[in-house]
GROMACS .gro file of C-alpha atoms in nm:
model
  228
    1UNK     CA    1   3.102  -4.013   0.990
    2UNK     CA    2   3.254  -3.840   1.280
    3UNK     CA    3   2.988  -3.579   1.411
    4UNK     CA    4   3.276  -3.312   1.550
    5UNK     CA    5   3.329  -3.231   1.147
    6UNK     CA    6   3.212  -2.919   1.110
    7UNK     CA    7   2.886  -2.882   0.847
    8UNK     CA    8   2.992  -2.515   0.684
    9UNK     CA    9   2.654  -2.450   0.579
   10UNK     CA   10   2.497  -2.529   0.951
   11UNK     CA   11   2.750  -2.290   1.063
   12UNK     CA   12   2.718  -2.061   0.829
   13UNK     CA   13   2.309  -2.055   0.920
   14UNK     CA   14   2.382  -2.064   1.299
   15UNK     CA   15   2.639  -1.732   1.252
   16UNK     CA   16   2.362  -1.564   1.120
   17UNK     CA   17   2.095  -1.651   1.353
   18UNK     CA   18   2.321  -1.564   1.654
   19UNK     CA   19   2.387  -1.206   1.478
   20UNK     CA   20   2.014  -1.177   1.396
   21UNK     CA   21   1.964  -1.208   1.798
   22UNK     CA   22   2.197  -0.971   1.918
   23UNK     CA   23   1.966  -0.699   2.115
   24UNK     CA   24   1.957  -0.427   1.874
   25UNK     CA   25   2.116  -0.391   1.513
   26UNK     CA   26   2.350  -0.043   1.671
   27UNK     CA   27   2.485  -0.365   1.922
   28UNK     CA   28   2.614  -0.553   1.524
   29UNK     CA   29   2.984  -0.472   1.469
   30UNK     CA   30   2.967  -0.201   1.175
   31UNK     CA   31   3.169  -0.383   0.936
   32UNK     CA   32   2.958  -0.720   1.017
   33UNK     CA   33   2.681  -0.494   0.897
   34UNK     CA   34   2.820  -0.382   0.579
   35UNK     CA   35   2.951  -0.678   0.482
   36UNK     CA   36   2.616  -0.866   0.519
   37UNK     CA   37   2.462  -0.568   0.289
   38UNK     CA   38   2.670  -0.569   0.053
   39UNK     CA   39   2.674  -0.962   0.033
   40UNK     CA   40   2.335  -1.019  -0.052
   41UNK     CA   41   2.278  -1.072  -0.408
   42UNK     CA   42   2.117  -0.808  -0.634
   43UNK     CA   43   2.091  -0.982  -0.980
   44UNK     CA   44   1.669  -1.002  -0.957
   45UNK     CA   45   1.530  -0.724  -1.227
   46UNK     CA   46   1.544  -0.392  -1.127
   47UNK     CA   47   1.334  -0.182  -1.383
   48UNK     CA   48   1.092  -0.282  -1.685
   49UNK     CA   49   1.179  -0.177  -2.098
   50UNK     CA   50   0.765  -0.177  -2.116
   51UNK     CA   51   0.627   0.202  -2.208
   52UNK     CA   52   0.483   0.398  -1.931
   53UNK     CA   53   0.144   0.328  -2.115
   54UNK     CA   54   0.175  -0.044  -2.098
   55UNK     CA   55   0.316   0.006  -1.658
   56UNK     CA   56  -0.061   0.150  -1.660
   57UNK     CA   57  -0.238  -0.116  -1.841
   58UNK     CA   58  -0.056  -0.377  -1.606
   59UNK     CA   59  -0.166  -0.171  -1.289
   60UNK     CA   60  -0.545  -0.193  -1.390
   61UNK     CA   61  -0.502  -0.571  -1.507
   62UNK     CA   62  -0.338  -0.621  -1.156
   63UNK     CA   63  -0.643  -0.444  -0.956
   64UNK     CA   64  -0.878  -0.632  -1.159
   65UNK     CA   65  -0.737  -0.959  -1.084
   66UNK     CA   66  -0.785  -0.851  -0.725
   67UNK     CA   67  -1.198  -0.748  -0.769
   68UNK     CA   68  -1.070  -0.349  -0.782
   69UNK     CA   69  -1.265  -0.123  -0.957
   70UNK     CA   70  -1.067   0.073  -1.180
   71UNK     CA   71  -1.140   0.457  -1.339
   72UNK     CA   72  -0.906   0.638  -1.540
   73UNK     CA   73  -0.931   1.064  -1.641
   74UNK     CA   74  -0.763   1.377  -1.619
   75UNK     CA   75  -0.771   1.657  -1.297
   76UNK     CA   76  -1.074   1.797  -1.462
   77UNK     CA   77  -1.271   1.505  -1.436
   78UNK     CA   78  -1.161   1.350  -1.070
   79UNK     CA   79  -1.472   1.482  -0.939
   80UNK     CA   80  -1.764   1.346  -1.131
   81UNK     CA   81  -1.502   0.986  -1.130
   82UNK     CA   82  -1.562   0.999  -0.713
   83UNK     CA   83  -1.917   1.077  -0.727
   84UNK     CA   84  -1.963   0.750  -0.992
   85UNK     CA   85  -1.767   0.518  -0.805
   86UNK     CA   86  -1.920   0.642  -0.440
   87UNK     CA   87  -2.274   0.568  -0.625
   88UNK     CA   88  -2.201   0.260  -0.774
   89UNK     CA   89  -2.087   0.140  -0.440
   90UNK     CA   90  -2.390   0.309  -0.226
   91UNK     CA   91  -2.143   0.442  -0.040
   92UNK     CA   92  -2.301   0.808   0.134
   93UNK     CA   93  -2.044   0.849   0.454
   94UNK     CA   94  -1.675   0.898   0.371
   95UNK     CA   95  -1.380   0.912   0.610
   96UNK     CA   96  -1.146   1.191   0.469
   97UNK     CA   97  -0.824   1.171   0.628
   98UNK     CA   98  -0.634   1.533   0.746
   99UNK     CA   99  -0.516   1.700   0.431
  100UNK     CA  100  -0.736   1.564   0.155
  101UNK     CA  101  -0.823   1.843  -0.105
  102UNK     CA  102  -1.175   1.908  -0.031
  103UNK     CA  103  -1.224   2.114  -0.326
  104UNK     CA  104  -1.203   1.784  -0.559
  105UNK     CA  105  -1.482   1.610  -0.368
  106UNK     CA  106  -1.851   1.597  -0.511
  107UNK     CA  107  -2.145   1.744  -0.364
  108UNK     CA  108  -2.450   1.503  -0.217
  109UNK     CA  109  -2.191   1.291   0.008
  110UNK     CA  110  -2.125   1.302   0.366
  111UNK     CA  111  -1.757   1.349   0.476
  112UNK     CA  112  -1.654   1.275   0.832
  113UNK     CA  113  -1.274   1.439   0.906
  114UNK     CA  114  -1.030   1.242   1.056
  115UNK     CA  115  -0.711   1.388   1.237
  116UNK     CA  116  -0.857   1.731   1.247
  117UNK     CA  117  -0.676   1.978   1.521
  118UNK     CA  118  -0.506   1.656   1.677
  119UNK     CA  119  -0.791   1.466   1.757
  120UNK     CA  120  -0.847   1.119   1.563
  121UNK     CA  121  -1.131   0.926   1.549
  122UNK     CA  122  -1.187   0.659   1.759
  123UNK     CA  123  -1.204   0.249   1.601
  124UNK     CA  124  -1.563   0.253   1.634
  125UNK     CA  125  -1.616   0.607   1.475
  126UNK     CA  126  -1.408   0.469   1.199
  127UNK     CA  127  -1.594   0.152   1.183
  128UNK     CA  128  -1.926   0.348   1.150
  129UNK     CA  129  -1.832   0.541   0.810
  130UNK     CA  130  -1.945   0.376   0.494
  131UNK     CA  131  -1.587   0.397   0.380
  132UNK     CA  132  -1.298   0.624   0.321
  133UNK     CA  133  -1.117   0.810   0.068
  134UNK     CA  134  -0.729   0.891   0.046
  135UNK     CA  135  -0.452   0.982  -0.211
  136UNK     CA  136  -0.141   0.730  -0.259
  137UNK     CA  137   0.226   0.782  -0.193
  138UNK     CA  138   0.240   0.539  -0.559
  139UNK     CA  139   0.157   0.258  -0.695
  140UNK     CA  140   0.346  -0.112  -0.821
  141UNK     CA  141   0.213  -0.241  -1.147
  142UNK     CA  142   0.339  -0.616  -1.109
  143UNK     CA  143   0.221  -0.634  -0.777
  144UNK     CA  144  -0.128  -0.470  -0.835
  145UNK     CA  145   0.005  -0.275  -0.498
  146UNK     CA  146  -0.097   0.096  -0.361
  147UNK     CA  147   0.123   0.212  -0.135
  148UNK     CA  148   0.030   0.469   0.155
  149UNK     CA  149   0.215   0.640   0.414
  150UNK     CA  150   0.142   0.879   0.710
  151UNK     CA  151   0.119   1.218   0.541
  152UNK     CA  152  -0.200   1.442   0.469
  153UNK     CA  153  -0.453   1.289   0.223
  154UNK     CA  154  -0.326   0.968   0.272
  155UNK     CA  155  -0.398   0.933   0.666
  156UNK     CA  156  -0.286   0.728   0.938
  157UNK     CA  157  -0.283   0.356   0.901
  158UNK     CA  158  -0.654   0.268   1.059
  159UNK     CA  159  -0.794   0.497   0.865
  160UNK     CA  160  -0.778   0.288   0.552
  161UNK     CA  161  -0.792  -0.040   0.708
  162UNK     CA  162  -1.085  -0.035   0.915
  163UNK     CA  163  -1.378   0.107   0.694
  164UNK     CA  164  -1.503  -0.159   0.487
  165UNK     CA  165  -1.423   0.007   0.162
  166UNK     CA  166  -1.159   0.238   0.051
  167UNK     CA  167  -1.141   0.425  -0.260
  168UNK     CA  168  -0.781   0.538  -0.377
  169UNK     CA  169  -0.643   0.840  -0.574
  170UNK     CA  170  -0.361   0.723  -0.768
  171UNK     CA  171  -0.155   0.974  -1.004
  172UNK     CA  172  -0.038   0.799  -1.344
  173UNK     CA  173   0.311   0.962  -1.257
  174UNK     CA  174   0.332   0.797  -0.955
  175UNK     CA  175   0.309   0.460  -1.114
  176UNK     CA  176   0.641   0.199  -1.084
  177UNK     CA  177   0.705  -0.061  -1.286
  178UNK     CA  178   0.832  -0.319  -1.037
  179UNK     CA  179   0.909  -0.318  -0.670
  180UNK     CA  180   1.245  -0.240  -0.633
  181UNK     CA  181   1.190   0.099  -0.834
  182UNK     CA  182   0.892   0.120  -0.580
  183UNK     CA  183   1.162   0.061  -0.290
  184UNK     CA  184   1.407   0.287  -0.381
  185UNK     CA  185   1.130   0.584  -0.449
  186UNK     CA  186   1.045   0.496  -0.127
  187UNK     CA  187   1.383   0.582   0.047
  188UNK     CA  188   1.390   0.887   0.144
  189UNK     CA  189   1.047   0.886   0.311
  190UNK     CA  190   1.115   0.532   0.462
  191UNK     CA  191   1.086   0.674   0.826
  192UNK     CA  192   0.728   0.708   0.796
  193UNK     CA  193   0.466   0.442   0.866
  194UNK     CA  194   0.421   0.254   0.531
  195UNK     CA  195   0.107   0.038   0.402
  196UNK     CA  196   0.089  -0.196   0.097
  197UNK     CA  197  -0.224  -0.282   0.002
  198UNK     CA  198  -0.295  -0.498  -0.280
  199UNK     CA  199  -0.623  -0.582  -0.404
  200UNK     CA  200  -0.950  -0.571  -0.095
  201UNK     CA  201  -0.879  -0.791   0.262
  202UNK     CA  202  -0.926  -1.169   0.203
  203UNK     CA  203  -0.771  -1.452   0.393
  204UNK     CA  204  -0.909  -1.819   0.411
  205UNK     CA  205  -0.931  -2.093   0.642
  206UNK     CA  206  -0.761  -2.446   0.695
  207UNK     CA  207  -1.126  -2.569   0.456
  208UNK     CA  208  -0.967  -2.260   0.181
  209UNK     CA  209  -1.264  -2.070   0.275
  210UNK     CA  210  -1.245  -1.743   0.103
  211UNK     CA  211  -1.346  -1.455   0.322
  212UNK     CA  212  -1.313  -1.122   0.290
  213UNK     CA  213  -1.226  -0.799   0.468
  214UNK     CA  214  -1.060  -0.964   0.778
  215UNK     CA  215  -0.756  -0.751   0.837
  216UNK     CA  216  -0.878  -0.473   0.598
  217UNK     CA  217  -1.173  -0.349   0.352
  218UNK     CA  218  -1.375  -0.538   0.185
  219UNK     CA  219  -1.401  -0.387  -0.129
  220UNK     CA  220  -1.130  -0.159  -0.302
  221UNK     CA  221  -1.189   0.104  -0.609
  222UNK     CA  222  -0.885   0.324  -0.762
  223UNK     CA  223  -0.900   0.625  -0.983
  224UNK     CA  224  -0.614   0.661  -1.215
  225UNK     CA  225  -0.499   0.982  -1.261
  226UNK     CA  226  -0.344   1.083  -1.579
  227UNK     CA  227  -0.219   1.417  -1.712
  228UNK     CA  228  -0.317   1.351  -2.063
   0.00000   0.00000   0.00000
């Protein structure tokens, strides 16, 4: 076989490499763009026909699977839900991120603020807290996924990922079904920084050594909020 015939799927795969390293994607002809977008195929599942009772149930049996501790009960009773889960864990210093509603937070605990007038705490002040506490953007029942972003309560990005245990304040409301309705609730804050976090930090070795809390907290409780 003659080698100057022309393989359309190698240059179908080198057309898109070259535009993939073109400096910057304002440099991509616009129609190039919009072509590409609107060529990429959509037919995955979008949305779920379960009941917003059985999204919840899949969330907690998600964050299980992952070692999560999981509490569920109304605004009246988010208070005496941190105080048990802060106890069960032995947890006594708590990073609360710039915006948290204080008034929800139990007496008996230490609470160092972070992002306070401007000034954040350093890696090794963060490091030093017994863990840290912050609200949720939403949450992705398949995945068993939180999802955080740069706004008050919820902190910057450090702040949950260096303590070595985070506890998470997750409204039932806020709950999605699958990740593309995640995605698209997503959109119009997608400008800020964005964290998924699913289940506590574990990676493994070459040997499949299970170890924990390498790029993140060990150890990972959520409170479920629900209205009812």
């Amino acid at each position: 076989m003659s080698s100057n015939l022309k393989n359309p799927a190698r240059e179908a795969i080198l057309s898109r490499i070259n535009m993939a390293l073109l400096p910057t994607p304002e440099s991509q002809p616009e129609d190039h763009i919009a072509t590409s977008w609107s060529a990429i195929p959509r037919t995955f599942r979008h949305d779920t026909q379960a009941s917003p009772q059985d999204v919840l149930h899949l969330l907690i049996d998600r964050l299980h699977d992952y070692d999560a501790q999981v509490l569920t009960c109304t605004p009246s009773g988010i208070t005496e839900s941190i105080a048990k889960m802060l106890t069960a864990r032995g947890v006594r210093k708590l990073l609360l991120p710039a915006g948290f509603p204080e008034d929800i937070l139990p007496q008996g605990f230490e609470y160092i603020p972070d992002g306070r007038e401007g000034e954040s705490l350093t890696a090794a002040q963060l490091d030093a807290t017994d863990g840290v506490i912050t609200l949720s953007t939403l949450a992705i029942a398949e995945t068993g996924t939180l999802v955080l972003q740069n706004v008050p309560g919820q902190g910057r990005r450090a702040a949950s990922l260096v303590p070595d245990y985070h506890l998470c304040l997750v409204n039932a409301a806020d709950v999605k079904a699958t990740v593309p309705e995640a995605v698209a609730a997503l959109q119009p804050t997608a400008a800020l920084p964005t964290t998924f976090i699913s289940g506590p930090s574990a990676t493994a070795d070459i040997e499949m050594t299970r170890i924990k809390g390498v790029h993140g907290p060990r150890f990972l409780d959520v409170i479920l909020i629900s209205s009812e």
